[in-house]
Amino acid sequence: MIQRTLTLRPLQFLILGILHSNCVLALGCYPSDSLLNQTLIQGSHAGFNGYNYIRINEYWTQATACDTKSAAICYPVALLDSAEYPIGGQATYNSQNFVMTEFGVWIGLGPCVPRVITSSGVSGNVTVSGSGKRRNDDCEDLGYDVVLEELGRRGVLVTTTTKTKKSTTTTKKTTTTKTKTTVTTSTLLPTPTMFAGANCYFLHSLPKSTQITILTALQAAKVHTIRIIITSFYQNGKGTESLGSTDLELGAIGEYNDGILQQIDALMATALQYRIKLQITLHDRWNLDSTYGICDAYCQAFCNGGKDLQGFYNNILADTAFDARTAHILTHKNPYLGNRAWKDIPEAIHAFEIQNDAQGTSNGINQFTNPDWWCSRATEVRKLLGKANRILVSTGGGQDFAHSLVEQNFACKDVDIVAMHSYKNDITDLTVNLNLSAQLGKLHGKRVYLGEFGAMMGKGAWIAQVAQVANKLKIPWMPWGVSSVPSTMTMSFGRMIGIRGVFLVSILKRRCSI
């Protein structure tokens, strides 16, 4: 819920610096010198000169000491467990001012100059006129409309809306009219209903230098999320320099190897620096039948070594074990982000997904016999997250449209995202099924994502066709298997850098509707 007005005027001075080479910005750092015309909201947090502050009764109250080298990281990089940043919440980090957007992430408003707080006020080198404008004569000739147009062109500012509610109550003798105060809101980043993401399910297993290479390319392509899967990955797997990862429960039910979670801890903190959130898939269905040589604890305990998956999908003992796994993951604490549980890090995690490619077929046998399984698991995830948590709950997708378009998923109150997967490479089939999924999503109030798609040949042409259909329907899409190495003999779209292979970044730049 939007608590207070976030005016657009301060952004003029940010964009003027982009439009006019002679403009020199000198914004004051929060909380000592907030942007003009922005009301700081009760409960807002900010870092200043090595301390975190909280806004209480129109004053900043010192909370805790902070620095960039300890767990008590200065805002906005880490939040207190109890902190819930409202839209328009403001903070400073590393001499940059930030504001919280409707997308649930921080956007930088540009560099700032620390001010000195004195008993008589704030000292600094920015002159403020009575009109409420920052004086910069070199920029005065640029009209506000020009600034708004430039913001829109750059994708920084999307819309401005005004909401007014009026109600009338009538009695026999009197009529009383109550008018709600008009609230004007701005969107500084795309709304969470439309964006482009990518799959790199083993990104946490790669060396940090390679992670940075991929994240840099994805950020340049305006990708907002990257999907990873908690599963084993071999050292040097898929021709990469992977360090290797071991599944959370490889040997026995309830015996957790947190090594993979610790790898994801580090990736989470790194990705946050590139404004990219993680979509974390809690389990890989392919480990249930040893399709790729991995028969995990669930495969061994409930699937007869991978011969029959119904022992997993229709078994209350398996459900209980899987829900315990989910709880272990969501309550795992990240030492790089304030030692908070994953469930409490919404600025770094976009969604938790129940399972990758759930049910479907295995060994030529149909395993799709429990359409209620996703919803039951989603209910447990939502209990752990809490109703007000910004982290979303996704099904994770079935093997293909037939296993993803499950009516029970659309009807489930605890499912936020119904994910679609498709590898048929038939544009007619994809168009029909995406239209159907969009209609079901609208009917039930669910988000629909195209969580996976790929191609063996004609990769560039295929991603362009898929993006065109998905963008028209406002369905976020995430191609499968971006990597740091070429990928010509798989359904993946190849490496993020280099000359040979598919240069996915350039395709994403042209096709992302964000």
XYZ file of N, CA and C in Angstrom, residues 117-266:
450
model
N 25.581 17.574 9.935
C 24.419 17.913 10.745
C 24.866 18.779 11.922
N 24.278 19.962 12.041
C 24.593 20.861 13.150
C 23.311 21.200 13.900
N 23.469 21.855 15.034
C 22.295 22.212 15.833
C 21.398 23.197 15.106
N 21.976 23.959 14.191
C 21.195 24.956 13.467
C 20.678 24.449 12.135
N 21.039 23.230 11.779
C 20.542 22.706 10.516
C 21.599 21.934 9.773
N 21.511 21.959 8.460
C 22.402 21.194 7.616
C 23.235 22.136 6.776
N 24.532 21.943 6.772
C 25.394 22.767 5.944
C 25.755 22.022 4.680
N 25.990 22.758 3.609
C 26.343 22.108 2.358
C 26.527 23.129 1.262
N 26.772 22.659 0.040
C 27.076 23.577 -1.042
C 25.966 23.675 -2.084
N 24.761 23.233 -1.737
C 23.637 23.343 -2.655
C 22.753 24.491 -2.209
N 22.506 25.435 -3.110
C 21.650 26.566 -2.793
C 20.224 26.238 -3.176
N 19.300 26.480 -2.270
C 17.895 26.192 -2.518
C 17.130 27.499 -2.589
N 16.403 27.688 -3.688
C 15.629 28.914 -3.848
C 14.267 28.752 -3.203
N 13.554 29.866 -3.071
C 12.245 29.823 -2.443
C 11.229 29.027 -3.239
N 11.468 28.844 -4.528
C 10.513 28.116 -5.359
C 10.620 26.613 -5.178
N 11.610 26.176 -4.419
C 11.752 24.740 -4.188
C 12.591 24.060 -5.239
N 13.286 24.831 -6.090
C 14.129 24.237 -7.121
C 15.593 24.346 -6.722
N 16.385 23.399 -7.165
C 17.828 23.482 -6.975
C 18.375 24.397 -8.068
N 19.121 25.381 -7.661
C 19.618 26.353 -8.624
C 20.736 25.747 -9.457
N 20.563 25.799 -10.758
C 21.605 25.399 -11.689
C 21.270 26.063 -13.012
N 21.783 27.278 -13.203
C 21.375 28.084 -14.346
C 21.622 27.399 -15.678
N 22.646 26.542 -15.753
C 22.930 25.845 -17.003
C 21.786 24.935 -17.413
N 20.945 24.545 -16.458
C 19.871 23.591 -16.741
C 18.501 24.236 -16.761
N 18.398 25.510 -16.422
C 17.095 26.132 -16.252
C 16.262 26.130 -17.535
N 16.929 26.142 -18.705
C 16.187 26.260 -19.957
C 15.522 24.959 -20.371
N 15.820 23.853 -19.716
C 15.211 22.574 -20.057
C 13.898 22.425 -19.303
N 12.795 22.343 -20.056
C 11.486 22.240 -19.435
C 11.256 20.885 -18.780
N 10.308 20.859 -17.845
C 10.013 19.628 -17.115
C 9.459 18.560 -18.044
N 8.701 18.954 -19.057
C 8.156 17.988 -20.012
C 9.265 17.260 -20.753
N 10.341 17.983 -21.057
C 11.480 17.362 -21.734
C 12.110 16.309 -20.833
N 12.192 16.637 -19.557
C 12.760 15.698 -18.592
C 11.914 14.435 -18.509
N 10.593 14.598 -18.416
C 9.702 13.443 -18.334
C 9.806 12.585 -19.586
N 9.898 13.231 -20.740
C 10.017 12.488 -21.991
C 11.306 11.672 -22.012
N 12.389 12.266 -21.534
C 13.664 11.563 -21.512
C 13.618 10.394 -20.532
N 12.963 10.607 -19.380
C 12.805 9.521 -18.417
C 12.069 8.354 -19.039
N 10.977 8.650 -19.745
C 10.208 7.589 -20.384
C 11.008 6.862 -21.438
N 11.776 7.607 -22.232
C 12.570 6.993 -23.295
C 13.612 6.059 -22.724
N 14.166 6.420 -21.581
C 15.206 5.600 -20.963
C 14.630 4.480 -20.109
N 13.306 4.431 -19.977
C 12.695 3.369 -19.196
C 12.790 3.584 -17.698
N 13.173 4.792 -17.287
C 13.282 5.069 -15.859
C 11.925 5.419 -15.279
N 11.161 6.216 -15.999
C 9.844 6.616 -15.540
C 8.816 6.061 -16.501
N 7.851 5.330 -15.991
C 6.880 4.679 -16.865
C 5.564 5.421 -16.881
N 4.917 5.580 -15.741
C 3.600 6.205 -15.699
C 3.452 7.074 -14.468
N 2.478 7.936 -14.537
C 2.061 8.706 -13.381
C 0.566 8.539 -13.256
N 0.076 8.167 -12.093
C -1.354 7.947 -11.915
C -1.863 8.725 -10.723
N -3.100 9.136 -10.791
C -3.747 9.820 -9.687
C -4.980 9.040 -9.298
N -5.108 8.714 -8.030
C -6.227 7.921 -7.553
C -7.064 8.768 -6.593
N -8.350 8.874 -6.854
C -9.252 9.606 -5.985
C -10.467 8.754 -5.708
N -10.838 8.634 -4.455
C -11.996 7.832 -4.076
C -12.994 8.720 -3.354
N -14.247 8.662 -3.783
C -15.276 9.492 -3.190
C -16.465 8.629 -2.821
N -16.968 8.781 -1.609
C -18.117 8.008 -1.176
C -19.139 8.927 -0.536
N -20.413 8.614 -0.704
C -21.487 9.436 -0.159
C -22.396 8.594 0.713
N -22.697 9.066 1.919
C -23.592 8.381 2.837
C -24.815 9.264 3.075
N -26.010 8.731 2.882
C -27.239 9.516 2.988
C -28.111 8.999 4.127
N -28.626 9.919 4.979
C -29.599 9.590 6.012
C -30.868 10.395 5.737
N -31.855 10.292 6.611
C -33.109 11.010 6.396
C -32.926 12.517 6.487
N -32.005 12.972 7.344
C -31.883 14.400 7.584
C -30.655 15.032 6.954
N -29.543 14.277 6.848
C -28.299 14.880 6.386
C -27.619 14.011 5.350
N -26.766 14.647 4.562
C -25.936 13.955 3.588
C -24.490 14.307 3.868
N -23.656 13.303 4.047
C -22.246 13.521 4.366
C -21.379 12.989 3.244
N -20.494 13.810 2.752
C -19.590 13.406 1.686
C -18.176 13.343 2.227
N -17.511 12.195 2.015
C -16.136 12.001 2.462
C -15.238 11.814 1.254
N -14.224 12.620 1.160
C -13.307 12.534 0.028
C -11.931 12.119 0.510
N -11.395 11.073 -0.078
C -10.064 10.601 0.278
C -9.023 11.492 -0.380
N -7.978 11.798 0.342
C -6.925 12.643 -0.199
C -6.325 12.018 -1.444
N -6.155 12.828 -2.484
C -5.587 12.342 -3.732
C -4.131 11.952 -3.528
N -3.767 10.797 -4.037
C -2.400 10.301 -3.925
C -1.822 10.139 -5.313
N -0.735 10.797 -5.584
C -0.071 10.675 -6.873
C 1.142 9.788 -6.709
N 1.276 8.785 -7.567
C 2.399 7.861 -7.456
C 3.173 7.829 -8.749
N 4.420 7.479 -8.671
C 5.233 7.348 -9.870
C 5.887 5.989 -9.893
N 6.125 5.484 -11.086
C 6.800 4.212 -11.256
C 8.171 4.486 -11.838
N 9.219 4.193 -11.088
C 10.566 4.507 -11.521
C 11.237 3.339 -12.216
N 10.644 2.157 -12.098
C 11.118 0.978 -12.805
C 9.896 0.256 -13.337
N 10.054 -0.689 -14.259
C 8.896 -1.418 -14.762
C 8.137 -2.095 -13.635
N 6.840 -2.196 -13.786
C 6.047 -2.909 -12.803
C 6.439 -4.375 -12.848
N 6.199 -5.116 -11.777
C 6.643 -6.509 -11.732
C 5.852 -7.441 -12.630
N 4.892 -6.899 -13.381
C 4.095 -7.767 -14.242
C 4.762 -8.037 -15.583
N 5.801 -7.292 -15.936
C 6.443 -7.516 -17.228
C 7.936 -7.257 -17.141
N 8.739 -8.232 -17.532
C 10.188 -8.097 -17.539
C 10.759 -9.268 -18.325
N 12.044 -9.265 -18.529
C 12.730 -10.403 -19.141
C 13.732 -10.963 -18.142
N 13.828 -12.280 -18.107
C 14.788 -12.942 -17.237
C 15.585 -13.952 -18.029
N 16.330 -14.791 -17.335
C 17.121 -15.825 -18.008
C 17.355 -16.977 -17.044
N 17.589 -18.147 -17.600
C 17.963 -19.324 -16.817
C 19.475 -19.521 -16.876
N 20.077 -19.693 -15.736
C 21.457 -20.187 -15.644
C 21.489 -20.995 -14.357
N 20.956 -22.215 -14.436
C 20.601 -22.945 -13.228
C 21.790 -23.299 -12.347
N 23.001 -23.220 -12.891
C 24.196 -23.554 -12.101
C 25.091 -22.337 -11.892
N 24.565 -21.133 -12.014
C 25.382 -19.925 -11.908
C 26.144 -19.865 -10.587
N 25.533 -20.327 -9.521
C 26.180 -20.314 -8.204
C 27.397 -21.229 -8.154
N 27.483 -22.180 -9.081
C 28.581 -23.144 -9.102
C 29.800 -22.611 -9.848
N 29.650 -21.488 -10.539
C 30.744 -20.929 -11.331
C 31.634 -20.028 -10.477
N 32.887 -19.827 -10.883
C 33.764 -18.901 -10.162
C 33.158 -17.500 -10.157
N 33.468 -16.718 -9.153
C 32.868 -15.394 -9.034
C 33.173 -14.522 -10.244
N 34.377 -14.640 -10.793
C 34.729 -13.820 -11.955
C 33.813 -14.119 -13.135
N 33.464 -15.390 -13.314
C 32.554 -15.766 -14.392
C 31.139 -15.306 -14.082
N 30.735 -15.409 -12.825
C 29.427 -14.893 -12.424
C 29.308 -13.417 -12.781
N 30.349 -12.665 -12.484
C 30.328 -11.227 -12.750
C 30.233 -10.958 -14.246
N 30.942 -11.748 -15.053
C 30.867 -11.594 -16.508
C 29.433 -11.774 -16.992
N 28.779 -12.823 -16.507
C 27.402 -13.113 -16.922
C 26.442 -12.056 -16.389
N 26.572 -11.692 -15.126
C 25.678 -10.704 -14.530
C 25.826 -9.341 -15.192
N 27.054 -8.989 -15.548
C 27.285 -7.720 -16.237
C 26.564 -7.702 -17.578
N 26.658 -8.813 -18.306
C 25.986 -8.904 -19.600
C 24.470 -8.872 -19.443
N 23.965 -9.561 -18.436
C 22.522 -9.580 -18.210
C 22.016 -8.203 -17.795
N 22.775 -7.522 -16.967
C 22.372 -6.180 -16.562
C 22.339 -5.244 -17.769
N 23.330 -5.386 -18.656
C 23.359 -4.560 -19.862
C 22.147 -4.821 -20.747
N 21.639 -6.052 -20.697
C 20.464 -6.421 -21.489
C 19.166 -6.112 -20.760
N 19.263 -5.465 -19.601
C 18.097 -5.093 -18.795
C 17.326 -6.302 -18.288
N 18.042 -7.383 -18.026
C 17.421 -8.570 -17.445
C 17.249 -8.345 -15.946
N 16.083 -8.680 -15.419
C 15.756 -8.393 -14.020
C 15.899 -9.594 -13.100
N 15.772 -10.809 -13.631
C 15.859 -11.997 -12.783
C 16.688 -13.075 -13.468
N 17.269 -13.947 -12.657
C 17.950 -15.119 -13.195
C 17.510 -16.323 -12.365
N 17.212 -17.414 -13.059
C 16.656 -18.599 -12.408
C 17.753 -19.630 -12.164
N 17.824 -20.107 -10.922
C 18.775 -21.147 -10.559
C 18.010 -22.310 -9.928
N 18.635 -23.484 -9.895
C 17.999 -24.679 -9.351
C 18.914 -25.291 -8.290
N 18.340 -25.662 -7.164
C 19.109 -26.333 -6.113
C 19.232 -27.802 -6.496
N 20.328 -28.118 -7.152
C 20.576 -29.472 -7.640
C 22.074 -29.674 -7.823
N 22.490 -30.910 -7.966
C 23.910 -31.200 -8.192
C 24.342 -30.702 -9.562
N 25.596 -30.269 -9.637
C 26.187 -29.888 -10.918
C 27.653 -30.285 -10.877
N 28.097 -30.952 -11.932
C 29.442 -31.513 -11.935
C 30.521 -30.441 -12.096
N 31.685 -30.727 -11.568
C 32.838 -29.861 -11.788
C 33.141 -29.827 -13.278
N 33.327 -28.624 -13.808
C 33.561 -28.404 -15.244
C 32.396 -28.892 -16.103
N 31.205 -28.975 -15.502
C 30.025 -29.411 -16.240
C 29.696 -28.495 -17.396
N 29.167 -29.086 -18.485
C 28.772 -28.368 -19.700
C 29.911 -27.536 -20.286
N 31.138 -27.979 -20.056
C 32.286 -27.295 -20.630
C 32.657 -25.999 -19.936
N 32.063 -25.744 -18.782
C 32.361 -24.522 -18.037
C 33.496 -24.764 -17.050
N 33.890 -23.699 -16.365
C 34.891 -23.815 -15.306
C 34.210 -24.000 -13.955
N 33.055 -24.644 -13.953
C 32.280 -24.867 -12.733
C 33.121 -25.515 -11.636
N 32.902 -25.051 -10.420
C 33.574 -25.624 -9.256
C 32.846 -26.855 -8.740
N 31.623 -27.054 -9.217
C 30.820 -28.196 -8.798
C 29.912 -27.865 -7.625
N 28.743 -28.495 -7.592
C 27.786 -28.335 -6.498
C 27.187 -29.693 -6.166
N 26.940 -29.927 -4.889
C 26.300 -31.164 -4.437
C 24.891 -30.849 -3.974
N 23.928 -31.648 -4.406
C 22.539 -31.413 -4.038
C 22.366 -31.364 -2.524
N 21.361 -30.630 -2.087
C 21.100 -30.456 -0.661
C 20.846 -31.782 0.049
N 20.096 -32.684 -0.599
C 19.786 -34.001 -0.022
C 20.149 -35.082 -1.029
N 21.398 -35.380 -1.136
C 21.825 -36.355 -2.132
C 21.814 -37.773 -1.576
N 22.199 -37.929 -0.319
C 22.356 -39.271 0.228
C 21.173 -39.814 0.983
N 20.603 -39.018 1.886
C 19.516 -39.505 2.737
C 18.554 -38.372 3.052
N 17.281 -38.710 3.215
C 16.257 -37.730 3.541
C 16.592 -37.036 4.862
N 16.556 -35.725 4.862
C 16.784 -34.958 6.081
C 18.231 -34.724 6.435
N 19.164 -35.304 5.677
C 20.591 -35.053 5.889
C 21.023 -33.995 4.884
N 21.098 -32.745 5.349
C 21.309 -31.609 4.459
C 22.787 -31.241 4.344
N 23.234 -31.090 3.105
C 24.577 -30.590 2.823
C 24.416 -29.143 2.371
N 24.730 -28.208 3.256
C 24.465 -26.798 2.989
C 25.482 -26.142 2.066
N 26.411 -26.910 1.528
C 27.420 -26.325 0.646
C 26.811 -25.566 -0.514
N 25.772 -26.125 -1.131
C 25.146 -25.463 -2.273
C 24.415 -24.193 -1.837
N 23.829 -24.205 -0.642
C 23.162 -23.008 -0.136
C 24.179 -21.905 0.134
N 25.350 -22.285 0.592
C 26.403 -21.305 0.845
C 26.914 -20.701 -0.461
N 26.969 -21.505 -1.526
C 27.330 -20.964 -2.836
C 26.297 -19.934 -3.287
N 25.025 -20.250 -3.055
C 23.955 -19.337 -3.452
C 23.966 -18.079 -2.586
N 24.354 -18.202 -1.311
C 24.516 -17.024 -0.449
C 25.411 -15.989 -1.132
N 26.563 -16.447 -1.585
C 27.538 -15.547 -2.202
C 26.997 -14.972 -3.509
